[in-house]
Short mmCIF file of C-alpha atoms in Angstrom, two decimals:
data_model
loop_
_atom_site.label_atom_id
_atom_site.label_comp_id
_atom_site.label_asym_id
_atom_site.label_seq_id
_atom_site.Cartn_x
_atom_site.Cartn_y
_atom_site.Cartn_z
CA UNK Q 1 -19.72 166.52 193.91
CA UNK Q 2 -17.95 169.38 195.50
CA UNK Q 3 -18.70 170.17 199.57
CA UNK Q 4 -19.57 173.49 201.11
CA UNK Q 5 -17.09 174.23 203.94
CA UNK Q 6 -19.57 174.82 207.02
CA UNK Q 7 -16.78 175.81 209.18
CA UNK Q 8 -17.02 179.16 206.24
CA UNK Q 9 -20.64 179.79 206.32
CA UNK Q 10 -22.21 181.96 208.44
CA UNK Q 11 -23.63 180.45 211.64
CA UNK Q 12 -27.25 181.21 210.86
CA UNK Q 13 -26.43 180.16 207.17
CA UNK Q 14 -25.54 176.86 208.13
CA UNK Q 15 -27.19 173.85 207.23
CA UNK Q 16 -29.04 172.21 209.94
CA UNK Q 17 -29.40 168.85 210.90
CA UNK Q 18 -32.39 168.50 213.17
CA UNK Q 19 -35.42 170.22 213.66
CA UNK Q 20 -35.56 172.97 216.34
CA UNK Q 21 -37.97 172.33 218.98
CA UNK Q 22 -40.12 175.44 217.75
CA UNK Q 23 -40.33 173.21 214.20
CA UNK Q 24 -41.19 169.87 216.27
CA UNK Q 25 -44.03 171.70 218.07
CA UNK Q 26 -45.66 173.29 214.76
CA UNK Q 27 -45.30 170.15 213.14
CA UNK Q 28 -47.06 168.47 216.24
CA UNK Q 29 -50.30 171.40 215.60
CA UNK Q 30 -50.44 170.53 211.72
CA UNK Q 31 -50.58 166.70 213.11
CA UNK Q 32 -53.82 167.93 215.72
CA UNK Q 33 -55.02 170.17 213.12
CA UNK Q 34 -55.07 166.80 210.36
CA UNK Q 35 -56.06 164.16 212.74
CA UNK Q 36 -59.38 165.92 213.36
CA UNK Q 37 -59.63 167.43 209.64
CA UNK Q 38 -58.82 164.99 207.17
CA UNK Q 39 -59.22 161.28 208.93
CA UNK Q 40 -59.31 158.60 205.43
CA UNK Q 41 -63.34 158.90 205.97
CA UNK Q 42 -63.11 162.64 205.06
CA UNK Q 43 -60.39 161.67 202.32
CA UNK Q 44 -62.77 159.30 200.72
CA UNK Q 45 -65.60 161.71 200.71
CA UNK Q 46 -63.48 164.64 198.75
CA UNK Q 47 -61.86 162.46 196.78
CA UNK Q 48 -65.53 161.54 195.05
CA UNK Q 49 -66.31 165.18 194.55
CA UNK Q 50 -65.16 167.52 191.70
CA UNK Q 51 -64.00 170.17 193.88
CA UNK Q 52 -61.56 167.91 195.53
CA UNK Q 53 -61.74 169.88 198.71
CA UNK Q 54 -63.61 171.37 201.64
CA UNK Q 55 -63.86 175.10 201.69
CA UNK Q 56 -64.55 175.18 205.78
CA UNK Q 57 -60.88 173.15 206.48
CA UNK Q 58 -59.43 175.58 203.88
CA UNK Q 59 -60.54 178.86 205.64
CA UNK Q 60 -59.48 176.85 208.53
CA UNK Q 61 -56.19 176.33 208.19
CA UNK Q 62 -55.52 179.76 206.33
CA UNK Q 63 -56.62 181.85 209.98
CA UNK Q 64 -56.08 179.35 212.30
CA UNK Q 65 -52.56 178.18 211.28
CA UNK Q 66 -51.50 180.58 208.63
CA UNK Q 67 -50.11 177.59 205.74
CA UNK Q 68 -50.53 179.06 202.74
CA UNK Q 69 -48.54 181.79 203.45
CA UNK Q 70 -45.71 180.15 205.62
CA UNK Q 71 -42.97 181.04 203.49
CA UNK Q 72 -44.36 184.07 201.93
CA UNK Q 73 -42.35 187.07 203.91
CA UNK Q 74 -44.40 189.29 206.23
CA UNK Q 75 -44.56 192.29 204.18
CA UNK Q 76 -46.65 190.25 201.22
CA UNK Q 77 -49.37 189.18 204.18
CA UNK Q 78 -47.31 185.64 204.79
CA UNK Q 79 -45.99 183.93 208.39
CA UNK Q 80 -42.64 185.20 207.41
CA UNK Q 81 -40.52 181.23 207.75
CA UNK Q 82 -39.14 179.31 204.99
CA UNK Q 83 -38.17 176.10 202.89
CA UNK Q 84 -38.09 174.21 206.02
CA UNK Q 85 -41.48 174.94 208.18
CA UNK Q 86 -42.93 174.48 204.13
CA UNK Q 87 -41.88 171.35 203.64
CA UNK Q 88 -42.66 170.22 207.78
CA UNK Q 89 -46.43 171.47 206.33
CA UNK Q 90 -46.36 168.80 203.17
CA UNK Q 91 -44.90 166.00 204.76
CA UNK Q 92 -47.70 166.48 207.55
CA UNK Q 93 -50.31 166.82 204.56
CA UNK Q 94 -48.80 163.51 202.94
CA UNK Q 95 -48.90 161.54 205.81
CA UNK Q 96 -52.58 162.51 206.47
CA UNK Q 97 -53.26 162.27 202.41
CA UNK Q 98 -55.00 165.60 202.35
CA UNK Q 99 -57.56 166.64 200.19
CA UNK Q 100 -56.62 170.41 199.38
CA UNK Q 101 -55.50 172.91 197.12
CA UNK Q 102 -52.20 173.51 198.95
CA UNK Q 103 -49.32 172.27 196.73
CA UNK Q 104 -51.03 174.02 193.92
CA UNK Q 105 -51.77 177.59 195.38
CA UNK Q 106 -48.87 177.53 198.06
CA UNK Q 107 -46.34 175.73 197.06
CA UNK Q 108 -46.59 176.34 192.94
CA UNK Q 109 -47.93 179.55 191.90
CA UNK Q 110 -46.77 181.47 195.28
CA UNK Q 111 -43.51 179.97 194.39
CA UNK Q 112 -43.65 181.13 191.12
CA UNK Q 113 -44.41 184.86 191.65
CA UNK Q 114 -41.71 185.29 194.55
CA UNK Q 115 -39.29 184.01 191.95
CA UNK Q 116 -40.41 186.28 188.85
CA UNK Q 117 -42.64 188.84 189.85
CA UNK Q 118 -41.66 191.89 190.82
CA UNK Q 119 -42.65 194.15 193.91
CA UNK Q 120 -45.53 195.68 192.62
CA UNK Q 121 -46.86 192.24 191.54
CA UNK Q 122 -46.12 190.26 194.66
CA UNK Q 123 -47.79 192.51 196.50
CA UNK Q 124 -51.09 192.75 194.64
CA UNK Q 125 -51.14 188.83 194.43
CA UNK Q 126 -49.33 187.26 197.14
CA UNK Q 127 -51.26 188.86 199.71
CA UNK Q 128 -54.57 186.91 198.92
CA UNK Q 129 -52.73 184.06 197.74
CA UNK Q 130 -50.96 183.74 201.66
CA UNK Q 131 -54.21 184.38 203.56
CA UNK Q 132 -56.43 181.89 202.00
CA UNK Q 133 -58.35 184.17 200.12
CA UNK Q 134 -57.83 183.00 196.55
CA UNK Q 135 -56.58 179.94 194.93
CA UNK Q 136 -53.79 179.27 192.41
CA UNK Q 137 -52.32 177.25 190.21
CA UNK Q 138 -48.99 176.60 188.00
CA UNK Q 139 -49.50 175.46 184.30
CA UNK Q 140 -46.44 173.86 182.81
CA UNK Q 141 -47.20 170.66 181.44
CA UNK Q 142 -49.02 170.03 177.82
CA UNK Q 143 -50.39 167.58 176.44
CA UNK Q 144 -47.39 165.44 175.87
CA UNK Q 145 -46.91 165.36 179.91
CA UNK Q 146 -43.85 166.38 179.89
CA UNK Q 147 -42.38 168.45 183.02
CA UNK Q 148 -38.94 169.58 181.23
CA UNK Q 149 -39.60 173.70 180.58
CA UNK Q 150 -37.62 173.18 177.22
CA UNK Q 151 -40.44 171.06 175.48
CA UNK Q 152 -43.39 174.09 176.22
CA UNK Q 153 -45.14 174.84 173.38
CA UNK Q 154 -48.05 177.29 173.88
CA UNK Q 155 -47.34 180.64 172.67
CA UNK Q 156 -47.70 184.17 174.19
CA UNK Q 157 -48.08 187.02 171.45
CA UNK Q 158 -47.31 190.68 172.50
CA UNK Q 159 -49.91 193.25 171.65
CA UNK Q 160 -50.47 197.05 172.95
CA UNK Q 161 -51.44 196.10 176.32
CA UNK Q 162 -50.20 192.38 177.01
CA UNK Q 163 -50.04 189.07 175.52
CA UNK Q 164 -52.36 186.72 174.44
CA UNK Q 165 -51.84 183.25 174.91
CA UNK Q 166 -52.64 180.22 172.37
CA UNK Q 167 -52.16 176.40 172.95
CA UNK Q 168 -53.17 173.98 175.99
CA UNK Q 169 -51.80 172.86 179.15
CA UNK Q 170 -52.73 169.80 180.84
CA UNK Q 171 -52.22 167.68 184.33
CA UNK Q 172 -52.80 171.01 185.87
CA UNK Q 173 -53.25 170.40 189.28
CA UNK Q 174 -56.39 171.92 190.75
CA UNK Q 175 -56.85 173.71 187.29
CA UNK Q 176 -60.18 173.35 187.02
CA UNK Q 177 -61.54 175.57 190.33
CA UNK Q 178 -58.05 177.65 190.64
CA UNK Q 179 -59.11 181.41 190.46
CA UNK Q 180 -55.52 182.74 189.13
CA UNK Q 181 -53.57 180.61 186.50
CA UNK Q 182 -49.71 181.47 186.11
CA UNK Q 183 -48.75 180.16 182.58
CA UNK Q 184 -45.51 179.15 181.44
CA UNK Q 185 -45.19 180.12 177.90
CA UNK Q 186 -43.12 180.98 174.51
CA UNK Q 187 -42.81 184.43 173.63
CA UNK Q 188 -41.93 183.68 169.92
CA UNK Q 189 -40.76 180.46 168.00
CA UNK Q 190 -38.09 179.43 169.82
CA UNK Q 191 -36.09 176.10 171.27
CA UNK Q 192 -34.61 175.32 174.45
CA UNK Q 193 -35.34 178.16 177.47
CA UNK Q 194 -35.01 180.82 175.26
CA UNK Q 195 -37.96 183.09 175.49
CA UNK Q 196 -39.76 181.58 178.07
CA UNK Q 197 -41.32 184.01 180.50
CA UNK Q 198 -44.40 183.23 182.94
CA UNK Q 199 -47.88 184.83 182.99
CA UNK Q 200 -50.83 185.83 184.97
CA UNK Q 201 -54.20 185.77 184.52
CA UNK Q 202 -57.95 184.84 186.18
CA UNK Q 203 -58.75 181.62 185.48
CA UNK Q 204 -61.92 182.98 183.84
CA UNK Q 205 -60.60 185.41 181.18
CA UNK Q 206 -62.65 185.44 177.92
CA UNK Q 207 -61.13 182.29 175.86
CA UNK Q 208 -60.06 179.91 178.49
CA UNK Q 209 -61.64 176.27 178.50
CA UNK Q 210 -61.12 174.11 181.37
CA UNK Q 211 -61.97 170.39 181.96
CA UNK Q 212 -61.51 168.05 184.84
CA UNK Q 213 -59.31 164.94 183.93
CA UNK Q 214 -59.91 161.35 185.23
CA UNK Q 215 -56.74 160.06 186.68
CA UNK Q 216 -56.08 157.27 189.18
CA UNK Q 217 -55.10 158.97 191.85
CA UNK Q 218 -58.39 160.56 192.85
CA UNK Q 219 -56.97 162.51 195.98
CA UNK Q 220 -55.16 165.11 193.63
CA UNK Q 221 -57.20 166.62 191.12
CA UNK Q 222 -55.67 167.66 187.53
CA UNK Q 223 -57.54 169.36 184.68
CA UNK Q 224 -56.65 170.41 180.73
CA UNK Q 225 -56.77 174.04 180.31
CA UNK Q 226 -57.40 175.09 176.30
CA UNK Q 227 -56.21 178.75 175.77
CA UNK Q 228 -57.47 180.97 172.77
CA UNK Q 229 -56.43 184.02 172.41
CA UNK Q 230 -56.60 184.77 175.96
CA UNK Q 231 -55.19 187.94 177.11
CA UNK Q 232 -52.20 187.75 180.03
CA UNK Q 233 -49.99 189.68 181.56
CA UNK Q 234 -46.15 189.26 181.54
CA UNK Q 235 -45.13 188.25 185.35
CA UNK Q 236 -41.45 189.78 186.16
CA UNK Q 237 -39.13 190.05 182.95
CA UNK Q 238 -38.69 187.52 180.08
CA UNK Q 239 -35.04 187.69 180.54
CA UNK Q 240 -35.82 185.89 184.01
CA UNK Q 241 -38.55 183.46 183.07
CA UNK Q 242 -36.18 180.71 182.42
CA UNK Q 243 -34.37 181.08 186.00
CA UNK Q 244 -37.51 181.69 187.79
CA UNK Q 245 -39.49 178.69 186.09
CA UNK Q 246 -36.40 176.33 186.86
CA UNK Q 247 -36.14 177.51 190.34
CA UNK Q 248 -39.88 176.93 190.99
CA UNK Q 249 -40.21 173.13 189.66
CA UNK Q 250 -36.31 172.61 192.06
CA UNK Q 251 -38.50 174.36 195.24
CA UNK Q 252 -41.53 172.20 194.10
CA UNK Q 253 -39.73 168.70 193.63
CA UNK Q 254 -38.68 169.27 197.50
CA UNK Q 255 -42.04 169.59 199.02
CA UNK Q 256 -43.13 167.22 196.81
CA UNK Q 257 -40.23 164.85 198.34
CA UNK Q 258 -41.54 165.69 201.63
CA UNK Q 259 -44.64 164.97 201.14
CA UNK Q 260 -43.94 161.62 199.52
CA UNK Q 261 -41.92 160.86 202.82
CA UNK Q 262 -44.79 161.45 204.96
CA UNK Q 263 -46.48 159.16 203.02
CA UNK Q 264 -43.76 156.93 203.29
CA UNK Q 265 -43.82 156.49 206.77
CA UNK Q 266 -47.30 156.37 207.21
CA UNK Q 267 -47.48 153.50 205.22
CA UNK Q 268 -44.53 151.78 206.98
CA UNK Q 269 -46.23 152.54 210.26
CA UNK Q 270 -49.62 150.98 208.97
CA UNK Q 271 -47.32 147.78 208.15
CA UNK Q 272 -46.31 147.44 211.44
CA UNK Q 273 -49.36 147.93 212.83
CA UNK Q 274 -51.40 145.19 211.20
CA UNK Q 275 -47.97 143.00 211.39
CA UNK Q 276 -49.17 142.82 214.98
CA UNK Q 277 -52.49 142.15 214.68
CA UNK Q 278 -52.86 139.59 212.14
CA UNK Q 279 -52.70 136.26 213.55
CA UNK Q 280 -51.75 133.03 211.43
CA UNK Q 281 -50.79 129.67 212.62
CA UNK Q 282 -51.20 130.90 216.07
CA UNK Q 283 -49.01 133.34 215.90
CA UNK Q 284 -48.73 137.47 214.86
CA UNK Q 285 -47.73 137.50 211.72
CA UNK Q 286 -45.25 139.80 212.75
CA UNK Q 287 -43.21 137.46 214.69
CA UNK Q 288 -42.42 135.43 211.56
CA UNK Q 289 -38.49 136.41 210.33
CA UNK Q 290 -39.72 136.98 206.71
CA UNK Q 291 -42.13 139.73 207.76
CA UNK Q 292 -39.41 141.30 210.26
CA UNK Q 293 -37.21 141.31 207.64
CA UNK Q 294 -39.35 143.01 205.48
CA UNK Q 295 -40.39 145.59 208.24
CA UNK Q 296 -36.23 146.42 208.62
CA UNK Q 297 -35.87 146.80 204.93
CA UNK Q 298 -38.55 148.84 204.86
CA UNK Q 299 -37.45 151.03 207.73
CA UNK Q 300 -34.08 151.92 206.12
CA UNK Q 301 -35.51 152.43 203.33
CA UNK Q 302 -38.13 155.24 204.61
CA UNK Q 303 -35.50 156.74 206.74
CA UNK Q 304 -33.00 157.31 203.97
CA UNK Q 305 -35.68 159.08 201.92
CA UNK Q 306 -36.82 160.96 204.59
CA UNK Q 307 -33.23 162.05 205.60
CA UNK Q 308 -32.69 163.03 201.74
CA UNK Q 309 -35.67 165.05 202.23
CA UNK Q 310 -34.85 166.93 204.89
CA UNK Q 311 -31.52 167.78 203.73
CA UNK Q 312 -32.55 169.09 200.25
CA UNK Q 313 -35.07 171.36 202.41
CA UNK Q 314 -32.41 172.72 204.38
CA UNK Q 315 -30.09 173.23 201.86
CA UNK Q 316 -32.72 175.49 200.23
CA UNK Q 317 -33.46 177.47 203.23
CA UNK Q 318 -29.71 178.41 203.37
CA UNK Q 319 -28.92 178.87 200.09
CA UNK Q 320 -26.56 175.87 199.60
CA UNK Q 321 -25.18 176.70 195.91
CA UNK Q 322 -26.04 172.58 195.93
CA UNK Q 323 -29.49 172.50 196.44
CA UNK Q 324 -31.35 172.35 192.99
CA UNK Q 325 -29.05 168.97 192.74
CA UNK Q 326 -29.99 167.63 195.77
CA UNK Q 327 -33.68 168.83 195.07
CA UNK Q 328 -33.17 166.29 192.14
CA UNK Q 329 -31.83 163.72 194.35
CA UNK Q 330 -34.55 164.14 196.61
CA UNK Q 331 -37.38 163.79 194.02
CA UNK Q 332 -35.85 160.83 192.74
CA UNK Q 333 -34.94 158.53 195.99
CA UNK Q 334 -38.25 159.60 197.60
CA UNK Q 335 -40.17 158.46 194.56
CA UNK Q 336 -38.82 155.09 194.86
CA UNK Q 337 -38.95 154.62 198.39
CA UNK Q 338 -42.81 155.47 198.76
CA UNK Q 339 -43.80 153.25 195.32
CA UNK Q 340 -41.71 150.28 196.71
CA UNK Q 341 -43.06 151.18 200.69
CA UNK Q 342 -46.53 151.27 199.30
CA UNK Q 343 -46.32 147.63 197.44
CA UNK Q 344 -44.82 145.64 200.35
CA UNK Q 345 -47.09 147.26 202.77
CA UNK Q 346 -50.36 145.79 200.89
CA UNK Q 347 -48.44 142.80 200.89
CA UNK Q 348 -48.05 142.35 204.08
CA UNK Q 349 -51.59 142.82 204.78
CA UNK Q 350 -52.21 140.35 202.30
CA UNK Q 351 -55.68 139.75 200.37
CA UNK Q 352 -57.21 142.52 202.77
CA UNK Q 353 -54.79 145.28 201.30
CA UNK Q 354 -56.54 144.63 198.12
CA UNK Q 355 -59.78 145.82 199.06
CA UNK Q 356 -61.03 149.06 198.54
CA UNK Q 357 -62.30 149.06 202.15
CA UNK Q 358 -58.99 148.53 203.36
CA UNK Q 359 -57.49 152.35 203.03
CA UNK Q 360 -53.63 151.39 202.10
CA UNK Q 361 -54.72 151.93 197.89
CA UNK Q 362 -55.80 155.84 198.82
CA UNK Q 363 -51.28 155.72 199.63
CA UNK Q 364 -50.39 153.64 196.96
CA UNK Q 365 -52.39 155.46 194.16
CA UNK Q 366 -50.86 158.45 195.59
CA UNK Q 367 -47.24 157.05 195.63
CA UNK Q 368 -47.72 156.06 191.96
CA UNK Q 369 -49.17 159.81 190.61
CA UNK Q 370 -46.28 161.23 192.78
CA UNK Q 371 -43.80 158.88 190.73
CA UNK Q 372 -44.81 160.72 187.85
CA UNK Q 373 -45.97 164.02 189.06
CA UNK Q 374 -43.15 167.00 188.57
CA UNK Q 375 -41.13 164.12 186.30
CA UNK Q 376 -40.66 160.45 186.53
CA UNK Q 377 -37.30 159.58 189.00
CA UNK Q 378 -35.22 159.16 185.64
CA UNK Q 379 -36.28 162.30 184.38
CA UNK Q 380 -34.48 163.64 188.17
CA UNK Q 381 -31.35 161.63 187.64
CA UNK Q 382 -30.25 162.97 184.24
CA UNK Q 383 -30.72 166.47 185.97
CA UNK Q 384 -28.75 165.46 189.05
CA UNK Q 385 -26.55 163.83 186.47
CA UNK Q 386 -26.08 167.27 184.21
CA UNK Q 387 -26.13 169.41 187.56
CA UNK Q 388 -23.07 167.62 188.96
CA UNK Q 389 -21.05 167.79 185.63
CA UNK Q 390 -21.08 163.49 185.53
#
């Protein structure tokens, strides 16, 4: 792995190691804004309904607080900040285990038109997109689940005034009540990245089916979306799709890592929490060695994700020609750390973390979709792997 000289990088270019105190006092309003919004009661209510979400919080957080459009740039209707204040946003949302279309709309498909669109089409989309106005998704996975761009198999024809798609996608997040749809898709038969370009269209074009998967994790909706013949049009160039559809699933495996570390912690802070308040043989459970132990291992463990996490976030912001590997690296570690956090912290609450009443599953269901979500940890590796010539 080669280093980046910071002593050559521009001063505001540099990578940062802390957050400012103007990023530690937004992060405290998302916490306010949460605490009050999405307490596990509310969780378990959206969770049981197909829309996954509440429209109030939504418009909420949209005018009150601006998120969807945090890192879209001022002159598309966004807050104007970046990879950073993004990711402060989803590891907020993870540790509170909200119930929203956000990594779908903000984090996906306005990823994925700042990357390929061009001018004319950022501004007619992302302006909607960053105020709260609409709701988006990214389709990129088919039926085979597979998250690597290469295996995409739905096809995009050219006629006189478009395309027109044919094929399926499926585990499309929020798919089923997402009101624009950017498609990844072939242009022709081909293998590899070669001719693959991204699309646009409204999710209820003439010829698109939609369905609303069951999956365990109930928190994060997914749907199958059946295209036939549906018309689309091209978003940016197809000489760029590859680039731009790489660069979106890097920028979306480090909120993603974020939000897992939210998670993370929330679950190691639950741990120690009941660690005091169980009682056995007389004694808190948490003054037995075994469980501090545990609790230590556990710590370390949360704090090196969380640290990878941050760092692949600001190595974004600044452009660090290293940051799709450690966006990789990121994914990967993060994974790990919240499946493994999530398993000893329902053991150490013992039968009780078994229960449904008991709200540690809502986490560890969520740990376990992560795992998979965006590609499994392996998947990560052999990209770090291939990124860093090894």
């Amino acid at each position: 792995m080669s280093e980046v000289d910071q002593s050559k990088v521009e001063p505001a270019q540099r990578v940062q190691y802390a957050f400012t105190d103007e990023q530690e006092q937004f992060r405290q309003a998302i916490r306010r804004f949460l605490n009050a919004k999405s307490p596990t009661t509310e969780v378990r209510r959206l969770m049981a309904t197909t829309e996954g979400y509440d429209p109030e919080v939504w418009r909420q957080m949209s005018e009150e607080l601006a998120l969807p459009g945090i890192h879209v740039p001022e002159q598309y209707g966004g807050a104007g900040f970046g990879m950073v204040e993004l990711c402060i946003v989803m590891e907020e949302f993870g540790r509170a285990l909200v119930c929203a279309p956000y990594f779908s709309t903000a984090v996906l498909a306005t990823n994925a038109i700042l990357n390929a669109g061009g001018e004319e089409q950022k501004s007619s989309l992302l302006t909607n997109l960053a105020g709260g106005a609409r709701l988006a998704t990214l389709a990129i996975t088919e039926l085979k689940g597979d998250w690597d761009p290469r295996k995409i198999e739905l096809t995009a024809r050219p006629i006189a005034d478009g395309y027109l798609l044919e094929g399926t996608k499926s585990y499309v997040v929020d798919g089923h009540i997402a009101e624009i749809l950017i498609v990844a898709a072939r242009v022709h038969a081909s293998s590899g990245h070669e001719a693959l370009a991204l699309f646009t269209l409204n999710a209820d074009s003439a010829g698109v089916e939609r369905r609303l998967l069951q999956s365990m994790d109930p928190t994060r909706k997914i749907a199958r979306i059946d295209f036939h013949n549906v018309r689309a049009n091209l978003l940016g160039t197809i000489d760029d799709g590859p680039k731009a559809i790489v660069r979106t699933m890097d920028q979306a495996a480090i909120a993603l890592a974020n939000e897992m570390a939210g998670g993370a912690q929330k679950l190691l802070e639950s741990a120690i929490d009941y660690s005091k308040l169980r009682v056995q043989f007389g004694r808190e459970i948490g003054s037995f060695q075994a469980i501090k132990h545990k609790l230590a291992d556990m710590l370390l463990d949360v704090e090196l994700a969380k640290s990878s996490a941050y760092y692949a976030a600001q190595a974004a912001a600044v452009g660090d020609p290293e940051w799709p590997a450690l966006a990789n690296l990121a994914k990967a570690a993060v994974s790990d750390t919240y499946l493994h956090t999530a398993a000893e912290t329902i053991q150490i609450h013992g039968g009780i973390g078994f229960t449904w009443e008991n709200d540690t599953h809502l986490w560890f269901k969520r740990a376990k979709s992560s795992e998979v979500f965006l590609g499994l940890p392996s998947h990560h590796r052999e990209l770090l792997m291939q990124r860093w010539g090894v």
